[in-house]
Amino acid sequence: MNTPSVFVLLLRLSAFVLAVSAFTGAQAGVLDDAKTRGAVRIGQNYVPPAYTAGAKFRTPEGVDVILAEDIAKRLNLRLDSVRNTNNAGTGDDGKAVQASKGARPDIALVTVEEGAARSGAAADGSVLIPTGYSVGAMAIMRTDTDIKKWEQLKGRTVCLSEGGSYVGQMTARYGAVEKVMRAPADSLLAVRIGQCDAAVHDDTMLKELLKLPEWKKFSAQLPPQSRSMLMVKVPVADGAAIAYFRQTVAEWSRGDFWTAQKKKWSNTVAFEVYLDQNVPDCH
């Protein structure tokens, strides 16, 4: 039997090293990839436009931005926010979450209907981890409104924000005339000055807003509907990332994290409305 030459042995060793490297790369998790890049890429339902000098600051509708920033801070990485595709929450077409410009997020923050969220998995096999944030569509109006139920929104002007989950739903379900504004503050201001009959936003935040005394005159409500949950979507094979984000959401649920975020959101939005309200409340 011929003894393999040194050259052949070196070829075999190189092939083995390449195979091991490929295997290791395949097993590398999203957190390892993020650390290599120096940035964590997080898919969000809405990514606010970059702030420009001189523009009015506006708080976005959901808490995606808040959670994404907190995750990046915990990882000590730069945040790279990308927008989820429409199917990012459920994965109905079996495709992975993709960013609008083709970049694939490491993880995604997605809104999933409450029933589907209980399964803990998306249709594409990804793991869904509840963040502890649950929302429903809620309408608020002047207290002297004649609108008493959702069906009475037909033909009425309803304000929403472009970052919300309810754009299109009010027209499709009730025949309302939708007026899509830049942010919640713009939508709520429009109700206060009589440009809209109602404003529809996440009930979790609106209920906090209505605790403020200056909103007493605008506290008429239509009950929340279409309940959904905000989830962290993680690749199913990435055990390290799954464990990390389960621990993260557990920490969010402890202490006053959510209480503080809701209070901060409502106070900030109320202040943005106050600064822009140059005419008296509509009577």
PDB file of N, CA, C and O in Angstrom, residues 175-210:
ATOM      1  N   GLY A 175     -66.232  51.456   7.206  1.00  0.00           N
ATOM      2  CA  GLY A 175     -66.540  52.485   6.232  1.00  0.00           C
ATOM      3  C   GLY A 175     -66.158  53.879   6.686  1.00  0.00           C
ATOM      4  O   GLY A 175     -66.690  54.880   6.189  1.00  0.00           O
ATOM      5  N   ALA A 176     -65.226  53.965   7.626  1.00  0.00           N
ATOM      6  CA  ALA A 176     -64.768  55.271   8.107  1.00  0.00           C
ATOM      7  C   ALA A 176     -63.877  55.939   7.064  1.00  0.00           C
ATOM      8  O   ALA A 176     -63.291  55.279   6.197  1.00  0.00           O
ATOM      9  N   VAL A 177     -63.779  57.243   7.157  1.00  0.00           N
ATOM     10  CA  VAL A 177     -62.871  58.008   6.309  1.00  0.00           C
ATOM     11  C   VAL A 177     -61.571  58.188   7.096  1.00  0.00           C
ATOM     12  O   VAL A 177     -61.551  58.908   8.096  1.00  0.00           O
ATOM     13  N   GLU A 178     -60.523  57.520   6.680  1.00  0.00           N
ATOM     14  CA  GLU A 178     -59.274  57.556   7.427  1.00  0.00           C
ATOM     15  C   GLU A 178     -58.424  58.774   7.061  1.00  0.00           C
ATOM     16  O   GLU A 178     -58.314  59.140   5.898  1.00  0.00           O
ATOM     17  N   LYS A 179     -57.848  59.361   8.080  1.00  0.00           N
ATOM     18  CA  LYS A 179     -56.907  60.461   7.909  1.00  0.00           C
ATOM     19  C   LYS A 179     -55.614  60.033   8.582  1.00  0.00           C
ATOM     20  O   LYS A 179     -55.513  60.014   9.813  1.00  0.00           O
ATOM     21  N   VAL A 180     -54.641  59.621   7.781  1.00  0.00           N
ATOM     22  CA  VAL A 180     -53.398  59.075   8.323  1.00  0.00           C
ATOM     23  C   VAL A 180     -52.410  60.212   8.576  1.00  0.00           C
ATOM     24  O   VAL A 180     -52.043  60.949   7.666  1.00  0.00           O
ATOM     25  N   MET A 181     -52.001  60.315   9.819  1.00  0.00           N
ATOM     26  CA  MET A 181     -51.092  61.387  10.236  1.00  0.00           C
ATOM     27  C   MET A 181     -49.686  60.832  10.449  1.00  0.00           C
ATOM     28  O   MET A 181     -49.477  59.620  10.486  1.00  0.00           O
ATOM     29  N   ARG A 182     -48.750  61.739  10.630  1.00  0.00           N
ATOM     30  CA  ARG A 182     -47.359  61.328  10.800  1.00  0.00           C
ATOM     31  C   ARG A 182     -47.140  60.518  12.079  1.00  0.00           C
ATOM     32  O   ARG A 182     -46.404  59.540  12.094  1.00  0.00           O
ATOM     33  N   ALA A 183     -47.760  60.927  13.173  1.00  0.00           N
ATOM     34  CA  ALA A 183     -47.506  60.296  14.473  1.00  0.00           C
ATOM     35  C   ALA A 183     -48.717  60.468  15.377  1.00  0.00           C
ATOM     36  O   ALA A 183     -49.635  61.241  15.059  1.00  0.00           O
ATOM     37  N   PRO A 184     -48.763  59.761  16.517  1.00  0.00           N
ATOM     38  CA  PRO A 184     -49.898  59.873  17.429  1.00  0.00           C
ATOM     39  C   PRO A 184     -50.207  61.309  17.849  1.00  0.00           C
ATOM     40  O   PRO A 184     -51.379  61.684  17.952  1.00  0.00           O
ATOM     41  N   ALA A 185     -49.189  62.120  18.105  1.00  0.00           N
ATOM     42  CA  ALA A 185     -49.434  63.491  18.541  1.00  0.00           C
ATOM     43  C   ALA A 185     -50.237  64.269  17.497  1.00  0.00           C
ATOM     44  O   ALA A 185     -51.127  65.050  17.839  1.00  0.00           O
ATOM     45  N   ASP A 186     -49.945  64.045  16.222  1.00  0.00           N
ATOM     46  CA  ASP A 186     -50.668  64.740  15.156  1.00  0.00           C
ATOM     47  C   ASP A 186     -52.118  64.272  15.084  1.00  0.00           C
ATOM     48  O   ASP A 186     -53.044  65.071  14.899  1.00  0.00           O
ATOM     49  N   SER A 187     -52.314  62.979  15.248  1.00  0.00           N
ATOM     50  CA  SER A 187     -53.662  62.409  15.219  1.00  0.00           C
ATOM     51  C   SER A 187     -54.498  62.917  16.395  1.00  0.00           C
ATOM     52  O   SER A 187     -55.653  63.338  16.238  1.00  0.00           O
ATOM     53  N   LEU A 188     -53.920  62.906  17.570  1.00  0.00           N
ATOM     54  CA  LEU A 188     -54.639  63.329  18.771  1.00  0.00           C
ATOM     55  C   LEU A 188     -54.914  64.828  18.760  1.00  0.00           C
ATOM     56  O   LEU A 188     -55.966  65.278  19.221  1.00  0.00           O
ATOM     57  N   LEU A 189     -53.973  65.596  18.229  1.00  0.00           N
ATOM     58  CA  LEU A 189     -54.196  67.036  18.102  1.00  0.00           C
ATOM     59  C   LEU A 189     -55.384  67.294  17.179  1.00  0.00           C
ATOM     60  O   LEU A 189     -56.219  68.172  17.450  1.00  0.00           O
ATOM     61  N   ALA A 190     -55.490  66.525  16.096  1.00  0.00           N
ATOM     62  CA  ALA A 190     -56.586  66.708  15.143  1.00  0.00           C
ATOM     63  C   ALA A 190     -57.940  66.470  15.798  1.00  0.00           C
ATOM     64  O   ALA A 190     -58.921  67.134  15.464  1.00  0.00           O
ATOM     65  N   VAL A 191     -58.010  65.551  16.742  1.00  0.00           N
ATOM     66  CA  VAL A 191     -59.257  65.318  17.475  1.00  0.00           C
ATOM     67  C   VAL A 191     -59.561  66.509  18.373  1.00  0.00           C
ATOM     68  O   VAL A 191     -60.708  66.975  18.451  1.00  0.00           O
ATOM     69  N   ARG A 192     -58.551  67.024  19.026  1.00  0.00           N
ATOM     70  CA  ARG A 192     -58.754  68.131  19.955  1.00  0.00           C
ATOM     71  C   ARG A 192     -59.250  69.398  19.245  1.00  0.00           C
ATOM     72  O   ARG A 192     -60.017  70.171  19.817  1.00  0.00           O
ATOM     73  N   ILE A 193     -58.807  69.622  18.021  1.00  0.00           N
ATOM     74  CA  ILE A 193     -59.189  70.851  17.328  1.00  0.00           C
ATOM     75  C   ILE A 193     -60.327  70.627  16.337  1.00  0.00           C
ATOM     76  O   ILE A 193     -60.658  71.510  15.550  1.00  0.00           O
ATOM     77  N   GLY A 194     -60.926  69.439  16.373  1.00  0.00           N
ATOM     78  CA  GLY A 194     -62.129  69.192  15.593  1.00  0.00           C
ATOM     79  C   GLY A 194     -61.937  68.745  14.160  1.00  0.00           C
ATOM     80  O   GLY A 194     -62.894  68.710  13.389  1.00  0.00           O
ATOM     81  N   GLN A 195     -60.715  68.360  13.778  1.00  0.00           N
ATOM     82  CA  GLN A 195     -60.476  67.887  12.415  1.00  0.00           C
ATOM     83  C   GLN A 195     -60.862  66.427  12.224  1.00  0.00           C
ATOM     84  O   GLN A 195     -61.038  65.984  11.087  1.00  0.00           O
ATOM     85  N   CYS A 196     -60.957  65.683  13.312  1.00  0.00           N
ATOM     86  CA  CYS A 196     -61.324  64.272  13.255  1.00  0.00           C
ATOM     87  C   CYS A 196     -62.395  63.968  14.295  1.00  0.00           C
ATOM     88  O   CYS A 196     -62.421  64.578  15.371  1.00  0.00           O
ATOM     89  N   ASP A 197     -63.262  63.015  13.985  1.00  0.00           N
ATOM     90  CA  ASP A 197     -64.296  62.601  14.936  1.00  0.00           C
ATOM     91  C   ASP A 197     -63.749  61.657  15.988  1.00  0.00           C
ATOM     92  O   ASP A 197     -64.286  61.582  17.100  1.00  0.00           O
ATOM     93  N   ALA A 198     -62.693  60.932  15.638  1.00  0.00           N
ATOM     94  CA  ALA A 198     -62.101  59.963  16.574  1.00  0.00           C
ATOM     95  C   ALA A 198     -60.650  59.727  16.201  1.00  0.00           C
ATOM     96  O   ALA A 198     -60.235  59.979  15.062  1.00  0.00           O
ATOM     97  N   ALA A 199     -59.883  59.251  17.162  1.00  0.00           N
ATOM     98  CA  ALA A 199     -58.499  58.828  16.917  1.00  0.00           C
ATOM     99  C   ALA A 199     -58.377  57.385  17.374  1.00  0.00           C
ATOM    100  O   ALA A 199     -58.871  57.033  18.454  1.00  0.00           O
ATOM    101  N   VAL A 200     -57.748  56.550  16.571  1.00  0.00           N
ATOM    102  CA  VAL A 200     -57.592  55.136  16.899  1.00  0.00           C
ATOM    103  C   VAL A 200     -56.117  54.802  17.047  1.00  0.00           C
ATOM    104  O   VAL A 200     -55.324  55.002  16.119  1.00  0.00           O
ATOM    105  N   HIS A 201     -55.777  54.297  18.242  1.00  0.00           N
ATOM    106  CA  HIS A 201     -54.392  53.934  18.538  1.00  0.00           C
ATOM    107  C   HIS A 201     -54.392  52.735  19.494  1.00  0.00           C
ATOM    108  O   HIS A 201     -55.452  52.224  19.869  1.00  0.00           O
ATOM    109  N   ASP A 202     -53.193  52.308  19.911  1.00  0.00           N
ATOM    110  CA  ASP A 202     -53.064  51.197  20.854  1.00  0.00           C
ATOM    111  C   ASP A 202     -53.707  51.561  22.186  1.00  0.00           C
ATOM    112  O   ASP A 202     -53.396  52.607  22.768  1.00  0.00           O
ATOM    113  N   ASP A 203     -54.562  50.677  22.685  1.00  0.00           N
ATOM    114  CA  ASP A 203     -55.270  50.970  23.938  1.00  0.00           C
ATOM    115  C   ASP A 203     -54.327  51.046  25.132  1.00  0.00           C
ATOM    116  O   ASP A 203     -54.562  51.801  26.071  1.00  0.00           O
ATOM    117  N   THR A 204     -53.253  50.274  25.109  1.00  0.00           N
ATOM    118  CA  THR A 204     -52.321  50.268  26.240  1.00  0.00           C
ATOM    119  C   THR A 204     -51.772  51.668  26.501  1.00  0.00           C
ATOM    120  O   THR A 204     -51.656  52.095  27.653  1.00  0.00           O
ATOM    121  N   MET A 205     -51.454  52.393  25.452  1.00  0.00           N
ATOM    122  CA  MET A 205     -50.917  53.734  25.597  1.00  0.00           C
ATOM    123  C   MET A 205     -52.030  54.769  25.789  1.00  0.00           C
ATOM    124  O   MET A 205     -51.889  55.709  26.578  1.00  0.00           O
ATOM    125  N   LEU A 206     -53.151  54.619  25.067  1.00  0.00           N
ATOM    126  CA  LEU A 206     -54.237  55.594  25.199  1.00  0.00           C
ATOM    127  C   LEU A 206     -54.809  55.613  26.612  1.00  0.00           C
ATOM    128  O   LEU A 206     -55.133  56.678  27.145  1.00  0.00           O
ATOM    129  N   LYS A 207     -54.943  54.466  27.236  1.00  0.00           N
ATOM    130  CA  LYS A 207     -55.476  54.411  28.598  1.00  0.00           C
ATOM    131  C   LYS A 207     -54.583  55.178  29.561  1.00  0.00           C
ATOM    132  O   LYS A 207     -55.061  55.806  30.511  1.00  0.00           O
ATOM    133  N   GLU A 208     -53.284  55.120  29.315  1.00  0.00           N
ATOM    134  CA  GLU A 208     -52.339  55.865  30.150  1.00  0.00           C
ATOM    135  C   GLU A 208     -52.480  57.367  29.884  1.00  0.00           C
ATOM    136  O   GLU A 208     -52.462  58.180  30.812  1.00  0.00           O
ATOM    137  N   LEU A 209     -52.657  57.728  28.615  1.00  0.00           N
ATOM    138  CA  LEU A 209     -52.826  59.128  28.249  1.00  0.00           C
ATOM    139  C   LEU A 209     -54.064  59.732  28.907  1.00  0.00           C
ATOM    140  O   LEU A 209     -54.041  60.863  29.390  1.00  0.00           O
ATOM    141  N   LEU A 210     -55.157  58.952  28.954  1.00  0.00           N
ATOM    142  CA  LEU A 210     -56.418  59.465  29.480  1.00  0.00           C
ATOM    143  C   LEU A 210     -56.403  59.660  31.000  1.00  0.00           C
ATOM    144  O   LEU A 210     -57.344  60.223  31.554  1.00  0.00           O
TER     145      LEU A 210
END
